PDB file of C-alpha atoms in Angstrom:
ATOM      1  CA  MET A   1      -0.297  -0.061   0.148  1.00 87.00           C
ATOM      2  CA  GLN A   2       1.751   3.410  -1.300  1.00 96.00           C
ATOM      3  CA  HIS A   3       0.147   6.729   0.634  1.00 98.00           C
ATOM      4  CA  LEU A   4       1.245  10.682  -1.126  1.00 98.00           C
ATOM      5  CA  VAL A   5       1.883  12.557   2.154  1.00 98.00           C
ATOM      6  CA  ASP A   6       4.414  14.248   0.766  1.00 97.00           C
ATOM      7  CA  THR A   7       6.291  13.987  -2.479  1.00 97.00           C
ATOM      8  CA  ASN A   8       9.485  12.500  -0.908  1.00 97.00           C
ATOM      9  CA  ASN A   9       6.865   9.060  -1.273  1.00 97.00           C
ATOM     10  CA  PHE A  10       7.751   8.585  -4.496  1.00 98.00           C
ATOM     11  CA  SER A  11      10.935   7.544  -6.002  1.00 97.00           C
ATOM     12  CA  ASP A  12      12.737   9.730  -9.203  1.00 97.00           C
ATOM     13  CA  GLU A  13      11.575   7.037 -11.391  1.00 98.00           C
ATOM     14  CA  GLN A  14       7.881   7.557 -10.080  1.00 98.00           C
ATOM     15  CA  ILE A  15       8.032  11.133 -10.528  1.00 98.00           C
ATOM     16  CA  ALA A  16       9.360  10.552 -14.384  1.00 98.00           C
ATOM     17  CA  GLN A  17       6.240   8.481 -14.923  1.00 98.00           C
ATOM     18  CA  LEU A  18       3.696  10.840 -13.227  1.00 98.00           C
ATOM     19  CA  LEU A  19       4.832  13.230 -15.476  1.00 98.00           C
ATOM     20  CA  HIS A  20       5.096  11.158 -18.691  1.00 98.00           C
ATOM     21  CA  ASP A  21       1.303   9.713 -17.699  1.00 98.00           C
ATOM     22  CA  ALA A  22       0.019  13.458 -17.195  1.00 98.00           C
ATOM     23  CA  LYS A  23       1.678  14.444 -20.661  1.00 98.00           C
ATOM     24  CA  THR A  24      -0.465  11.365 -22.105  1.00 98.00           C
ATOM     25  CA  PHE A  25      -3.397  12.219 -20.127  1.00 98.00           C
ATOM     26  CA  LYS A  26      -3.084  16.037 -21.300  1.00 98.00           C
ATOM     27  CA  ALA A  27      -3.203  14.669 -24.667  1.00 97.00           C
ATOM     28  CA  GLN A  28      -5.857  12.095 -25.217  1.00 96.00           C
ATOM     29  CA  ARG A  29      -8.386  11.471 -22.140  1.00 91.00           C
ATOM     30  CA  PRO A  30      -7.868   7.855 -21.434  1.00 93.00           C
ATOM     31  CA  PRO A  31     -10.105   4.980 -20.595  1.00 94.00           C
ATOM     32  CA  LYS A  32     -11.645   4.375 -17.497  1.00 97.00           C
ATOM     33  CA  LEU A  33      -9.188   3.188 -15.711  1.00 97.00           C
ATOM     34  CA  LEU A  34     -10.580   2.877 -12.120  1.00 98.00           C
ATOM     35  CA  ARG A  35     -13.795   2.544 -12.999  1.00 96.00           C
ATOM     36  CA  ASP A  36     -13.821  -0.169 -10.258  1.00 95.00           C
ATOM     37  CA  LYS A  37     -12.330   2.013  -7.462  1.00 98.00           C
ATOM     38  CA  LEU A  38     -13.992   4.406  -4.583  1.00 98.00           C
ATOM     39  CA  LEU A  39     -12.477   7.477  -2.870  1.00 98.00           C
ATOM     40  CA  ILE A  40     -13.774   9.155   0.109  1.00 97.00           C
ATOM     41  CA  THR A  41     -12.502  13.255   0.217  1.00 96.00           C
ATOM     42  CA  LEU A  42     -12.408  14.954   4.104  1.00 95.00           C
ATOM     43  CA  PHE A  43     -11.416  18.244   3.550  1.00 95.00           C
ATOM     44  CA  PHE A  44     -11.434  19.999   7.225  1.00 92.00           C
ATOM     45  CA  GLU A  45     -10.138  23.001   5.364  1.00 91.00           C
ATOM     46  CA  ALA A  46     -12.208  25.031   2.711  1.00 86.00           C
ATOM     47  CA  SER A  47     -11.047  24.369  -0.773  1.00 89.00           C
ATOM     48  CA  THR A  48     -12.028  25.050  -4.461  1.00 89.00           C
ATOM     49  CA  ARG A  49      -8.951  24.199  -6.825  1.00 93.00           C
ATOM     50  CA  THR A  50      -7.681  20.928  -5.243  1.00 96.00           C
ATOM     51  CA  ARG A  51     -10.953  19.344  -3.801  1.00 96.00           C
ATOM     52  CA  SER A  52     -12.972  19.979  -7.320  1.00 97.00           C
ATOM     53  CA  SER A  53      -9.609  18.610  -9.359  1.00 98.00           C
ATOM     54  CA  PHE A  54      -8.923  15.777  -7.027  1.00 98.00           C
ATOM     55  CA  GLU A  55     -12.672  14.603  -7.914  1.00 98.00           C
ATOM     56  CA  VAL A  56     -12.670  15.915 -11.777  1.00 98.00           C
ATOM     57  CA  ALA A  57      -9.674  13.703 -11.739  1.00 98.00           C
ATOM     58  CA  ALA A  58     -11.280  10.837 -10.369  1.00 98.00           C
ATOM     59  CA  LYS A  59     -14.559  11.003 -12.481  1.00 97.00           C
ATOM     60  CA  ARG A  60     -12.221  11.107 -15.656  1.00 97.00           C
ATOM     61  CA  LEU A  61     -11.071   8.014 -14.828  1.00 98.00           C
ATOM     62  CA  GLY A  62     -14.027   6.500 -14.400  1.00 98.00           C
ATOM     63  CA  ALA A  63     -13.540   6.279 -10.051  1.00 98.00           C
ATOM     64  CA  ALA A  64     -16.510   7.157  -8.102  1.00 98.00           C
ATOM     65  CA  VAL A  65     -16.401  10.147  -5.318  1.00 98.00           C
ATOM     66  CA  VAL A  66     -17.753  10.291  -2.134  1.00 97.00           C
ATOM     67  CA  HIS A  67     -17.626  13.734  -0.069  1.00 94.00           C
ATOM     68  CA  LEU A  68     -17.547  13.768   3.731  1.00 91.00           C
ATOM     69  CA  ASP A  69     -18.408  17.235   5.068  1.00 83.00           C
ATOM     70  CA  PRO A  70     -16.646  17.268   8.295  1.00 79.00           C
ATOM     71  CA  SER A  71     -18.345  20.282   9.668  1.00 73.00           C
ATOM     72  CA  ARG A  72     -21.149  17.530   9.703  1.00 67.00           C
ATOM     73  CA  SER A  73     -19.410  14.329  10.637  1.00 65.00           C
ATOM     74  CA  SER A  74     -19.178  12.952  13.861  1.00 60.00           C
ATOM     75  CA  THR A  75     -15.503  14.810  14.544  1.00 66.00           C
ATOM     76  CA  LYS A  76     -18.120  16.938  15.614  1.00 64.00           C
ATOM     77  CA  LYS A  77     -19.932  14.777  18.458  1.00 65.00           C
ATOM     78  CA  GLY A  78     -16.261  14.183  19.942  1.00 75.00           C
ATOM     79  CA  GLU A  79     -15.204  11.727  17.761  1.00 80.00           C
ATOM     80  CA  SER A  80     -11.542  11.399  17.500  1.00 91.00           C
ATOM     81  CA  LEU A  81     -10.311  11.986  13.980  1.00 92.00           C
ATOM     82  CA  GLU A  82      -8.306   8.343  13.673  1.00 94.00           C
ATOM     83  CA  ASP A  83     -11.774   6.268  14.978  1.00 93.00           C
ATOM     84  CA  THR A  84     -13.815   8.262  11.968  1.00 92.00           C
ATOM     85  CA  PHE A  85     -11.036   6.972   9.506  1.00 95.00           C
ATOM     86  CA  ALA A  86     -11.025   3.441  10.720  1.00 96.00           C
ATOM     87  CA  ASN A  87     -14.693   3.944  10.040  1.00 94.00           C
ATOM     88  CA  LEU A  88     -14.750   5.086   6.507  1.00 95.00           C
ATOM     89  CA  CYS A  89     -12.242   2.908   5.834  1.00 97.00           C
ATOM     90  CA  ALA A  90     -14.257  -0.353   7.001  1.00 97.00           C
ATOM     91  CA  MET A  91     -16.529   0.585   4.319  1.00 96.00           C
ATOM     92  CA  GLU A  92     -13.537  -0.331   1.617  1.00 97.00           C
ATOM     93  CA  PRO A  93     -12.601   2.693  -0.123  1.00 98.00           C
ATOM     94  CA  ASP A  94      -9.520   2.800  -2.594  1.00 98.00           C
ATOM     95  CA  GLY A  95      -8.166   5.591  -1.043  1.00 98.00           C
ATOM     96  CA  VAL A  96      -9.046   8.763   0.906  1.00 98.00           C
ATOM     97  CA  ILE A  97      -8.091  12.071   0.383  1.00 98.00           C
ATOM     98  CA  ILE A  98      -7.743  14.546   3.273  1.00 97.00           C
ATOM     99  CA  ARG A  99      -6.999  17.840   4.227  1.00 96.00           C
ATOM    100  CA  HIS A 100      -6.524  19.341   7.223  1.00 96.00           C
ATOM    101  CA  SER A 101      -4.911  21.954   9.234  1.00 92.00           C
ATOM    102  CA  GLU A 102      -2.371  20.264  11.339  1.00 95.00           C
ATOM    103  CA  ASN A 103       1.019  19.174   9.777  1.00 96.00           C
ATOM    104  CA  GLU A 104       1.369  15.451  11.120  1.00 97.00           C
ATOM    105  CA  THR A 105      -2.463  14.632  10.403  1.00 97.00           C
ATOM    106  CA  PRO A 106      -1.981  12.657   7.037  1.00 97.00           C
ATOM    107  CA  ARG A 107       0.875  10.935   8.120  1.00 97.00           C
ATOM    108  CA  LEU A 108      -0.531   9.831  11.198  1.00 97.00           C
ATOM    109  CA  LEU A 109      -3.661   8.434   8.817  1.00 98.00           C
ATOM    110  CA  ALA A 110      -1.250   6.668   6.158  1.00 98.00           C
ATOM    111  CA  ASP A 111       0.335   4.723   9.542  1.00 98.00           C
ATOM    112  CA  MET A 112      -2.330   3.128  10.239  1.00 97.00           C
ATOM    113  CA  GLU A 113      -2.220   1.611   6.976  1.00 97.00           C
ATOM    114  CA  MET A 114      -6.193   0.935   6.145  1.00 97.00           C
ATOM    115  CA  THR A 115      -6.095   2.611   2.586  1.00 98.00           C
ATOM    116  CA  SER A 116      -4.208   4.282   0.497  1.00 98.00           C
ATOM    117  CA  VAL A 117      -4.136   7.923   2.199  1.00 98.00           C
ATOM    118  CA  ILE A 118      -3.630  11.063  -0.453  1.00 98.00           C
ATOM    119  CA  ASN A 119      -2.601  14.511   1.366  1.00 98.00           C
ATOM    120  CA  ALA A 120      -4.308  17.371  -0.147  1.00 98.00           C
ATOM    121  CA  GLY A 121      -2.708  20.029   1.832  1.00 97.00           C
ATOM    122  CA  ALA A 122      -1.993  20.037   5.931  1.00 96.00           C
ATOM    123  CA  GLY A 123      -1.009  22.939   7.527  1.00 92.00           C
ATOM    124  CA  ASN A 124       2.208  25.037   6.667  1.00 92.00           C
ATOM    125  CA  TYR A 125       4.354  22.303   5.647  1.00 94.00           C
ATOM    126  CA  ALA A 126       2.833  19.674   2.800  1.00 97.00           C
ATOM    127  CA  HIS A 127       0.645  20.063  -0.312  1.00 98.00           C
ATOM    128  CA  PRO A 128       2.518  17.556  -2.442  1.00 98.00           C
ATOM    129  CA  THR A 129       0.200  17.744  -5.326  1.00 98.00           C
ATOM    130  CA  GLN A 130       0.768  20.856  -5.792  1.00 98.00           C
ATOM    131  CA  ALA A 131       4.253  20.826  -5.727  1.00 98.00           C
ATOM    132  CA  LEU A 132       3.963  18.100  -8.293  1.00 98.00           C
ATOM    133  CA  LEU A 133       1.768  19.968 -10.897  1.00 98.00           C
ATOM    134  CA  ASP A 134       3.818  22.758 -10.525  1.00 98.00           C
ATOM    135  CA  LEU A 135       6.574  20.585 -11.680  1.00 98.00           C
ATOM    136  CA  PHE A 136       4.697  19.341 -14.775  1.00 98.00           C
ATOM    137  CA  THR A 137       3.668  23.452 -15.878  1.00 98.00           C
ATOM    138  CA  MET A 138       7.483  24.282 -15.434  1.00 98.00           C
ATOM    139  CA  VAL A 139       8.774  20.507 -17.195  1.00 98.00           C
ATOM    140  CA  GLU A 140       6.270  21.534 -20.070  1.00 98.00           C
ATOM    141  CA  HIS A 141       7.419  24.767 -20.659  1.00 97.00           C
ATOM    142  CA  PHE A 142      11.072  24.240 -20.868  1.00 98.00           C
ATOM    143  CA  GLY A 143      11.448  21.090 -21.154  1.00 96.00           C
ATOM    144  CA  GLU A 144      14.112  20.241 -18.331  1.00 96.00           C
ATOM    145  CA  VAL A 145      13.976  22.048 -15.095  1.00 98.00           C
ATOM    146  CA  LYS A 146      17.306  21.435 -14.090  1.00 98.00           C
ATOM    147  CA  GLY A 147      19.868  24.231 -13.893  1.00 98.00           C
ATOM    148  CA  LYS A 148      16.985  26.725 -14.066  1.00 98.00           C
ATOM    149  CA  THR A 149      16.364  29.017 -11.039  1.00 98.00           C
ATOM    150  CA  ILE A 150      13.002  29.932  -9.573  1.00 98.00           C
ATOM    151  CA  ALA A 151      11.767  32.760  -7.151  1.00 98.00           C
ATOM    152  CA  ILE A 152       9.110  31.852  -4.575  1.00 98.00           C
ATOM    153  CA  VAL A 153       7.799  35.376  -3.395  1.00 97.00           C
ATOM    154  CA  GLY A 154       5.569  36.374  -0.347  1.00 93.00           C
ATOM    155  CA  ASP A 155       5.008  34.850   2.640  1.00 91.00           C
ATOM    156  CA  ILE A 156       6.938  31.907   2.516  1.00 95.00           C
ATOM    157  CA  VAL A 157       6.679  31.082   6.470  1.00 92.00           C
ATOM    158  CA  SER A 158       2.829  30.329   6.262  1.00 89.00           C
ATOM    159  CA  SER A 159       2.729  28.430   2.956  1.00 93.00           C
ATOM    160  CA  ARG A 160       2.639  24.983   2.426  1.00 95.00           C
ATOM    161  CA  VAL A 161       3.169  25.389  -1.228  1.00 96.00           C
ATOM    162  CA  ALA A 162       6.179  27.037  -0.681  1.00 97.00           C
ATOM    163  CA  SER A 163       7.588  24.388   1.903  1.00 97.00           C
ATOM    164  CA  SER A 164       6.486  20.972  -0.825  1.00 97.00           C
ATOM    165  CA  GLY A 165       8.030  23.549  -3.211  1.00 98.00           C
ATOM    166  CA  ILE A 166      11.276  23.649  -2.492  1.00 98.00           C
ATOM    167  CA  ARG A 167      11.510  20.283  -0.831  1.00 98.00           C
ATOM    168  CA  LEU A 168      10.811  18.897  -5.129  1.00 98.00           C
ATOM    169  CA  LEU A 169      12.189  21.787  -6.936  1.00 98.00           C
ATOM    170  CA  THR A 170      15.502  21.597  -5.374  1.00 98.00           C
ATOM    171  CA  ARG A 171      15.597  17.858  -5.381  1.00 98.00           C
ATOM    172  CA  MET A 172      14.877  18.326  -9.433  1.00 98.00           C
ATOM    173  CA  GLY A 173      17.748  20.585  -9.822  1.00 98.00           C
ATOM    174  CA  MET A 174      16.328  24.008  -9.700  1.00 98.00           C
ATOM    175  CA  ASN A 175      17.865  26.716  -8.191  1.00 98.00           C
ATOM    176  CA  VAL A 176      15.653  28.228  -5.516  1.00 98.00           C
ATOM    177  CA  VAL A 177      15.389  31.743  -3.690  1.00 98.00           C
ATOM    178  CA  LEU A 178      13.335  33.232  -1.613  1.00 98.00           C
ATOM    179  CA  VAL A 179      11.879  36.746  -1.305  1.00 97.00           C
ATOM    180  CA  ALA A 180      10.090  38.178   1.463  1.00 93.00           C
ATOM    181  CA  PRO A 181      10.421  40.619   4.366  1.00 88.00           C
ATOM    182  CA  LYS A 182      11.954  38.545   7.002  1.00 87.00           C
ATOM    183  CA  PRO A 183       8.796  37.980   8.988  1.00 84.00           C
ATOM    184  CA  PHE A 184       7.408  36.158   6.260  1.00 89.00           C
ATOM    185  CA  MET A 185      10.900  34.255   5.590  1.00 93.00           C
ATOM    186  CA  PRO A 186      11.499  30.548   7.234  1.00 93.00           C
ATOM    187  CA  GLU A 187      14.717  29.049   8.508  1.00 93.00           C
ATOM    188  CA  SER A 188      16.379  28.372   5.435  1.00 94.00           C
ATOM    189  CA  ASP A 189      20.132  27.802   3.993  1.00 96.00           C
ATOM    190  CA  LEU A 190      18.332  28.689   0.624  1.00 98.00           C
ATOM    191  CA  PRO A 191      19.140  32.305  -0.839  1.00 98.00           C
ATOM    192  CA  GLN A 192      17.354  34.818   0.840  1.00 98.00           C
ATOM    193  CA  TYR A 193      16.113  38.720  -0.130  1.00 97.00           C
ATOM    194  CA  GLU A 194      13.930  40.958   0.895  1.00 95.00           C
ATOM    195  CA  LYS A 195      13.910  42.860  -2.793  1.00 94.00           C
ATOM    196  CA  LEU A 196      12.830  41.167  -5.825  1.00 94.00           C
ATOM    197  CA  GLU A 197      14.912  43.892  -8.048  1.00 94.00           C
ATOM    198  CA  ASP A 198      17.763  42.549  -6.472  1.00 95.00           C
ATOM    199  CA  ILE A 199      17.287  39.164  -7.854  1.00 95.00           C
ATOM    200  CA  ILE A 200      15.422  39.578 -11.058  1.00 96.00           C
ATOM    201  CA  ASP A 201      17.543  39.625 -13.743  1.00 97.00           C
ATOM    202  CA  LYS A 202      18.681  36.071 -12.296  1.00 97.00           C
ATOM    203  CA  VAL A 203      15.733  33.921 -12.235  1.00 98.00           C
ATOM    204  CA  ASP A 204      13.283  31.662 -15.205  1.00 98.00           C
ATOM    205  CA  VAL A 205      10.529  31.460 -13.246  1.00 98.00           C
ATOM    206  CA  ILE A 206       8.670  33.671 -10.099  1.00 98.00           C
ATOM    207  CA  MET A 207       6.097  31.784  -7.936  1.00 98.00           C
ATOM    208  CA  SER A 208       3.970  34.097  -6.579  1.00 98.00           C
ATOM    209  CA  LEU A 209       2.205  33.750  -2.907  1.00 96.00           C
ATOM    210  CA  ARG A 210      -1.350  34.464  -1.271  1.00 87.00           C
ATOM    211  CA  ALA A 211      -0.196  37.460   0.845  1.00 76.00           C
ATOM    212  CA  GLN A 212      -1.643  36.011   4.466  1.00 67.00           C
ATOM    213  CA  LEU A 213      -1.329  39.445   6.440  1.00 57.00           C
ATOM    214  CA  GLU A 214      -3.738  38.010   8.880  1.00 56.00           C
ATOM    215  CA  ARG A 215      -1.763  35.430   9.878  1.00 56.00           C
ATOM    216  CA  HIS A 216       0.724  37.631  11.053  1.00 52.00           C
ATOM    217  CA  ALA A 217       0.178  39.041  14.746  1.00 56.00           C
ATOM    218  CA  SER A 218       1.969  42.074  14.496  1.00 57.00           C
ATOM    219  CA  PRO A 219       1.150  43.648  10.999  1.00 58.00           C
ATOM    220  CA  LEU A 220       4.215  44.494   8.818  1.00 60.00           C
ATOM    221  CA  PHE A 221       2.172  46.651   6.368  1.00 63.00           C
ATOM    222  CA  ASP A 222      -0.372  49.753   6.867  1.00 61.00           C
ATOM    223  CA  ASP A 223      -2.501  47.815   4.345  1.00 70.00           C
ATOM    224  CA  TYR A 224      -2.485  45.131   1.529  1.00 77.00           C
ATOM    225  CA  ASP A 225      -1.711  48.355  -0.665  1.00 82.00           C
ATOM    226  CA  GLU A 226       1.108  48.695   0.828  1.00 82.00           C
ATOM    227  CA  TYR A 227       2.542  45.597   0.641  1.00 83.00           C
ATOM    228  CA  ALA A 228       1.522  45.400  -3.098  1.00 89.00           C
ATOM    229  CA  LYS A 229       4.273  48.248  -3.760  1.00 89.00           C
ATOM    230  CA  HIS A 230       7.133  45.841  -2.813  1.00 90.00           C
ATOM    231  CA  TYR A 231       5.966  42.177  -4.108  1.00 94.00           C
ATOM    232  CA  CYS A 232       3.059  42.172  -6.413  1.00 95.00           C
ATOM    233  CA  ILE A 233       4.440  41.048  -9.823  1.00 97.00           C
ATOM    234  CA  ASP A 234       3.282  43.851 -12.462  1.00 97.00           C
ATOM    235  CA  LYS A 235       4.363  44.210 -16.021  1.00 96.00           C
ATOM    236  CA  GLU A 236       6.342  47.525 -14.736  1.00 96.00           C
ATOM    237  CA  ARG A 237       8.353  44.882 -12.516  1.00 96.00           C
ATOM    238  CA  LEU A 238       8.771  41.996 -14.998  1.00 97.00           C
ATOM    239  CA  GLY A 239       9.136  44.293 -18.217  1.00 97.00           C
ATOM    240  CA  ASP A 240      10.116  42.843 -21.355  1.00 97.00           C
ATOM    241  CA  ARG A 241      11.798  39.355 -19.414  1.00 97.00           C
ATOM    242  CA  ASP A 242      11.240  35.812 -20.140  1.00 97.00           C
ATOM    243  CA  ILE A 243      10.176  34.894 -16.934  1.00 98.00           C
ATOM    244  CA  LEU A 244       7.436  32.488 -16.294  1.00 98.00           C
ATOM    245  CA  VAL A 245       4.729  33.090 -13.757  1.00 98.00           C
ATOM    246  CA  LEU A 246       2.901  30.630 -11.044  1.00 98.00           C
ATOM    247  CA  HIS A 247       0.753  30.959  -8.356  1.00 98.00           C
ATOM    248  CA  PRO A 248      -0.930  28.310  -6.168  1.00 96.00           C
ATOM    249  CA  GLY A 249      -4.169  30.463  -5.912  1.00 93.00           C
ATOM    250  CA  PRO A 250      -6.799  31.871  -5.222  1.00 92.00           C
ATOM    251  CA  VAL A 251      -4.625  35.065  -6.576  1.00 94.00           C
ATOM    252  CA  MET A 252      -5.504  38.232  -4.497  1.00 91.00           C
ATOM    253  CA  ARG A 253      -5.682  40.465  -7.606  1.00 94.00           C
ATOM    254  CA  ASN A 254      -3.186  43.831  -7.546  1.00 94.00           C
ATOM    255  CA  ILE A 255      -1.314  42.717  -4.312  1.00 92.00           C
ATOM    256  CA  ASP A 256      -0.118  39.159  -5.394  1.00 95.00           C
ATOM    257  CA  ILE A 257       0.003  39.648  -9.174  1.00 97.00           C
ATOM    258  CA  SER A 258      -1.878  42.330 -11.465  1.00 97.00           C
ATOM    259  CA  ASP A 259      -4.652  41.814 -13.428  1.00 97.00           C
ATOM    260  CA  LYS A 260      -2.589  42.856 -16.941  1.00 97.00           C
ATOM    261  CA  MET A 261       0.101  39.767 -15.674  1.00 98.00           C
ATOM    262  CA  LEU A 262      -2.663  37.440 -15.237  1.00 98.00           C
ATOM    263  CA  GLU A 263      -3.708  37.875 -19.116  1.00 98.00           C
ATOM    264  CA  ASP A 264      -0.259  38.131 -20.100  1.00 98.00           C
ATOM    265  CA  PRO A 265       1.195  35.195 -21.728  1.00 98.00           C
ATOM    266  CA  ARG A 266       3.922  34.519 -19.216  1.00 98.00           C
ATOM    267  CA  CYS A 267       1.334  33.917 -16.444  1.00 98.00           C
ATOM    268  CA  LYS A 268       0.527  30.212 -16.100  1.00 98.00           C
ATOM    269  CA  VAL A 269      -2.017  30.142 -13.124  1.00 98.00           C
ATOM    270  CA  LEU A 270      -4.651  28.736 -15.219  1.00 98.00           C
ATOM    271  CA  GLU A 271      -2.651  26.414 -16.805  1.00 98.00           C
ATOM    272  CA  GLN A 272      -1.746  25.056 -13.133  1.00 98.00           C
ATOM    273  CA  VAL A 273      -5.334  24.595 -12.948  1.00 98.00           C
ATOM    274  CA  LYS A 274      -5.940  22.618 -15.972  1.00 98.00           C
ATOM    275  CA  ASN A 275      -2.467  20.576 -15.085  1.00 98.00           C
ATOM    276  CA  GLY A 276      -3.173  20.217 -11.981  1.00 98.00           C
ATOM    277  CA  VAL A 277      -6.184  17.562 -12.980  1.00 98.00           C
ATOM    278  CA  PHE A 278      -3.866  15.739 -15.094  1.00 98.00           C
ATOM    279  CA  ILE A 279      -1.364  15.781 -12.828  1.00 98.00           C
ATOM    280  CA  ARG A 280      -3.988  14.238  -9.894  1.00 98.00           C
ATOM    281  CA  MET A 281      -4.856  12.124 -12.441  1.00 98.00           C
ATOM    282  CA  ALA A 282      -1.396  10.137 -12.849  1.00 98.00           C
ATOM    283  CA  ILE A 283      -1.557  10.083  -8.782  1.00 98.00           C
ATOM    284  CA  LEU A 284      -4.331   8.218  -8.894  1.00 98.00           C
ATOM    285  CA  LYS A 285      -3.460   5.904 -11.338  1.00 98.00           C
ATOM    286  CA  LEU A 286      -0.171   5.459  -9.367  1.00 98.00           C
ATOM    287  CA  LEU A 287      -1.169   4.773  -6.201  1.00 98.00           C
ATOM    288  CA  LEU A 288      -4.455   2.614  -7.209  1.00 97.00           C
ATOM    289  CA  LEU A 289      -3.283   0.970 -10.425  1.00 95.00           C
ATOM    290  CA  ASP A 290       0.426   0.506 -10.650  1.00 90.00           C
ATOM    291  CA  SER A 291       1.540   0.138  -6.791  1.00 75.00           C
TER     292      SER A 291
END
């Protein structure tokens, strides 16, 4: 039984297979490879892209999907998460897709070895399917990402996307630099900058993150407009540089990325959403069919 708690659960060969399968699925819709499989989605945090992307991916492959709303589940009656999970597994699903606010929850459930567990985002530590779809989007664009430089910009310390991305992209041979005000910066050995202008001529990709000012006890900026003056990715800042722009969503317009930049062909935000379906199809195939 294999799980996806973080990308280190997959070997280099498996990641290469995921990228190949996602590319194949994007070129031509596959047969119903998972028509006998049942998945349960269990999202303890709100989600638009990730939950719907998993559901579309599963249904494209023919799997049935049951969504459990935790706000209406027995966890609200005092049942432990482990007992809720064990009861769901007694119904013999082929996998459970979970999002949770605690970093360790997907690992805890995976260690119970009752069904395949897929982490759809946990705490501020891991969002493996986002990291993999970002990798797929860059490989699709560049062909080869080894040696490319990516700047991760924004509230890095609060971001599970950044955390998972750093681990996967450095593993794939990319140079990762961090750009943020000091309180938004995690402890890291990676190069760190406070100003995007100091690094912009040396990067191939910018990954903008959602500004999460509400997560910080002491305000760094008077408001989001003040933050945007320093970190919004706009056409004036990028000029004519050939830089790919990514964002995991939801985008705060004119704070993370400007309206005009979102319409620029260098910006791949909607392509990331499209690619998310194909990479999650590949992940489901790997975990439910090939493992």
